[in-house]
């Protein structure tokens, strides 16, 4: 019988700025910082898992928003690549970052299954929603 995980939680950090009574984590500020995977190490583990299974991946912690490099990149629409980086609907849609990572190996790559061609790539002008 082969084991295939259906659900995996990545505790992206053991850092936390709160001390919630109900939390099962022993997270706190500065105590465990050196134990966290780098972003590259974390993505490598995700890629290894994806080579044999396609589980639901939950980003957890500590406080996952303290892993700012991931979330800053996701909020900086100028870093999005391909059609997504040129799309006037990026703030509304955002594309599927998980699918981009799985199919293209880069969570900032264009949404692989999007059939829309942005006006900018068609040579049209528009009031872009992208500026921020």
mmCIF file of C-alpha atoms in Angstrom:
data_model
loop_
_atom_site.group_PDB
_atom_site.id
_atom_site.type_symbol
_atom_site.label_atom_id
_atom_site.label_comp_id
_atom_site.label_asym_id
_atom_site.label_seq_id
_atom_site.Cartn_x
_atom_site.Cartn_y
_atom_site.Cartn_z
ATOM 1 C CA UNK A 1 0.000 0.000 0.000
ATOM 2 C CA UNK A 2 1.482 3.348 -1.063
ATOM 3 C CA UNK A 3 1.088 6.352 1.174
ATOM 4 C CA UNK A 4 0.005 9.555 -0.572
ATOM 5 C CA UNK A 5 -0.534 12.605 1.647
ATOM 6 C CA UNK A 6 -3.763 14.511 1.054
ATOM 7 C CA UNK A 7 -3.072 17.417 3.417
ATOM 8 C CA UNK A 8 0.255 19.001 4.398
ATOM 9 C CA UNK A 9 0.769 22.015 6.634
ATOM 10 C CA UNK A 10 3.998 23.985 6.251
ATOM 11 C CA UNK A 11 4.707 25.996 9.351
ATOM 12 C CA UNK A 12 6.446 28.717 7.382
ATOM 13 C CA UNK A 13 7.876 30.219 10.554
ATOM 14 C CA UNK A 14 8.082 29.650 14.272
ATOM 15 C CA UNK A 15 8.036 33.422 14.725
ATOM 16 C CA UNK A 16 4.909 35.005 16.160
ATOM 17 C CA UNK A 17 4.132 38.436 17.538
ATOM 18 C CA UNK A 18 1.248 37.114 19.671
ATOM 19 C CA UNK A 19 0.923 34.724 22.579
ATOM 20 C CA UNK A 20 -2.548 33.340 22.034
ATOM 21 C CA UNK A 21 -3.745 31.092 24.847
ATOM 22 C CA UNK A 22 -5.588 28.778 22.431
ATOM 23 C CA UNK A 23 -2.630 28.279 20.053
ATOM 24 C CA UNK A 24 -1.070 24.820 19.922
ATOM 25 C CA UNK A 25 2.196 26.307 18.566
ATOM 26 C CA UNK A 26 5.077 27.266 20.808
ATOM 27 C CA UNK A 27 5.917 30.185 18.496
ATOM 28 C CA UNK A 28 7.400 33.444 19.727
ATOM 29 C CA UNK A 29 9.548 36.300 18.442
ATOM 30 C CA UNK A 30 13.288 35.785 17.886
ATOM 31 C CA UNK A 31 13.591 32.482 19.773
ATOM 32 C CA UNK A 32 13.344 30.071 16.812
ATOM 33 C CA UNK A 33 14.234 32.299 13.849
ATOM 34 C CA UNK A 34 17.310 30.222 12.925
ATOM 35 C CA UNK A 35 15.207 27.045 12.696
ATOM 36 C CA UNK A 36 12.977 28.254 9.844
ATOM 37 C CA UNK A 37 13.556 27.012 6.300
ATOM 38 C CA UNK A 38 14.674 29.644 3.856
ATOM 39 C CA UNK A 39 12.091 30.337 1.150
ATOM 40 C CA UNK A 40 14.234 28.383 -1.335
ATOM 41 C CA UNK A 41 14.451 25.391 1.034
ATOM 42 C CA UNK A 42 10.698 25.492 1.571
ATOM 43 C CA UNK A 43 9.974 25.553 -2.159
ATOM 44 C CA UNK A 44 12.430 22.698 -2.652
ATOM 45 C CA UNK A 45 10.495 20.596 -0.120
ATOM 46 C CA UNK A 46 7.215 21.517 -1.858
ATOM 47 C CA UNK A 47 8.705 20.478 -5.220
ATOM 48 C CA UNK A 48 9.845 17.160 -3.727
ATOM 49 C CA UNK A 49 6.366 16.501 -2.354
ATOM 50 C CA UNK A 50 4.790 17.472 -5.688
ATOM 51 C CA UNK A 51 6.971 14.899 -7.449
ATOM 52 C CA UNK A 52 4.942 12.067 -5.870
ATOM 53 C CA UNK A 53 1.697 13.617 -4.548
ATOM 54 C CA UNK A 54 -0.642 16.585 -5.008
ATOM 55 C CA UNK A 55 -1.852 17.351 -1.472
ATOM 56 C CA UNK A 56 -3.610 20.445 -0.215
ATOM 57 C CA UNK A 57 -0.842 22.692 1.140
ATOM 58 C CA UNK A 58 -1.656 24.910 4.110
ATOM 59 C CA UNK A 59 0.699 27.759 5.048
ATOM 60 C CA UNK A 60 0.704 27.971 8.799
ATOM 61 C CA UNK A 61 2.998 29.047 11.598
ATOM 62 C CA UNK A 62 3.697 30.866 14.005
ATOM 63 C CA UNK A 63 2.489 33.860 12.068
ATOM 64 C CA UNK A 64 2.967 33.108 8.343
ATOM 65 C CA UNK A 65 2.600 36.789 7.455
ATOM 66 C CA UNK A 66 5.951 37.362 9.157
ATOM 67 C CA UNK A 67 7.497 35.473 6.214
ATOM 68 C CA UNK A 68 7.241 38.736 4.410
ATOM 69 C CA UNK A 69 9.270 37.861 1.293
ATOM 70 C CA UNK A 70 6.517 35.553 0.070
ATOM 71 C CA UNK A 71 3.613 37.848 0.872
ATOM 72 C CA UNK A 72 5.359 41.049 -0.251
ATOM 73 C CA UNK A 73 5.970 39.428 -3.631
ATOM 74 C CA UNK A 74 2.341 38.323 -3.896
ATOM 75 C CA UNK A 75 1.128 41.872 -3.171
ATOM 76 C CA UNK A 76 3.602 43.501 -5.595
ATOM 77 C CA UNK A 77 1.770 43.070 -8.891
ATOM 78 C CA UNK A 78 4.754 44.533 -10.787
ATOM 79 C CA UNK A 79 6.626 41.301 -10.004
ATOM 80 C CA UNK A 80 4.030 39.125 -11.747
ATOM 81 C CA UNK A 81 5.349 37.677 -14.995
ATOM 82 C CA UNK A 82 3.927 36.972 -18.431
ATOM 83 C CA UNK A 83 0.334 37.881 -19.182
ATOM 84 C CA UNK A 84 -0.450 38.373 -15.492
ATOM 85 C CA UNK A 85 2.204 41.076 -15.244
ATOM 86 C CA UNK A 86 0.535 42.968 -18.086
ATOM 87 C CA UNK A 87 -3.094 42.357 -17.214
ATOM 88 C CA UNK A 88 -5.447 45.216 -16.378
ATOM 89 C CA UNK A 89 -7.424 42.845 -14.118
ATOM 90 C CA UNK A 90 -4.520 41.704 -11.909
ATOM 91 C CA UNK A 91 -5.904 43.302 -8.736
ATOM 92 C CA UNK A 92 -9.252 41.602 -9.272
ATOM 93 C CA UNK A 93 -8.059 38.209 -10.469
ATOM 94 C CA UNK A 94 -4.466 37.671 -9.367
ATOM 95 C CA UNK A 95 -4.257 34.407 -11.279
ATOM 96 C CA UNK A 96 -3.764 31.115 -9.501
ATOM 97 C CA UNK A 97 -0.376 31.355 -7.807
ATOM 98 C CA UNK A 98 -0.454 27.695 -6.732
ATOM 99 C CA UNK A 99 -1.114 26.522 -10.299
ATOM 100 C CA UNK A 100 1.608 28.859 -11.620
ATOM 101 C CA UNK A 101 4.083 27.365 -9.155
ATOM 102 C CA UNK A 102 3.048 23.795 -9.869
ATOM 103 C CA UNK A 103 2.972 24.054 -13.663
ATOM 104 C CA UNK A 104 5.727 26.621 -14.243
ATOM 105 C CA UNK A 105 7.916 26.268 -11.140
ATOM 106 C CA UNK A 106 7.436 29.944 -10.225
ATOM 107 C CA UNK A 107 4.567 31.306 -8.137
ATOM 108 C CA UNK A 108 4.916 34.692 -9.874
ATOM 109 C CA UNK A 109 4.660 33.195 -13.392
ATOM 110 C CA UNK A 110 1.587 33.764 -15.524
ATOM 111 C CA UNK A 111 -1.546 31.751 -14.791
ATOM 112 C CA UNK A 112 -1.101 28.717 -17.070
ATOM 113 C CA UNK A 113 -4.806 28.139 -17.763
ATOM 114 C CA UNK A 114 -5.853 31.763 -18.388
ATOM 115 C CA UNK A 115 -7.191 32.296 -21.894
ATOM 116 C CA UNK A 116 -7.496 36.077 -21.599
ATOM 117 C CA UNK A 117 -5.027 38.280 -23.487
ATOM 118 C CA UNK A 118 -4.497 41.620 -21.717
ATOM 119 C CA UNK A 119 -5.308 44.764 -23.686
ATOM 120 C CA UNK A 120 -1.685 45.910 -23.417
ATOM 121 C CA UNK A 121 -0.525 42.749 -25.205
ATOM 122 C CA UNK A 122 -3.186 43.242 -27.891
ATOM 123 C CA UNK A 123 -1.880 46.768 -28.494
ATOM 124 C CA UNK A 124 -4.913 48.437 -26.941
ATOM 125 C CA UNK A 125 -4.794 51.073 -24.255
ATOM 126 C CA UNK A 126 -6.854 50.928 -21.108
ATOM 127 C CA UNK A 127 -7.262 52.510 -17.734
ATOM 128 C CA UNK A 128 -5.130 49.997 -15.933
ATOM 129 C CA UNK A 129 -6.072 48.736 -12.509
ATOM 130 C CA UNK A 130 -2.490 47.674 -11.983
ATOM 131 C CA UNK A 131 -0.908 50.892 -10.771
ATOM 132 C CA UNK A 132 -0.335 50.936 -7.045
#
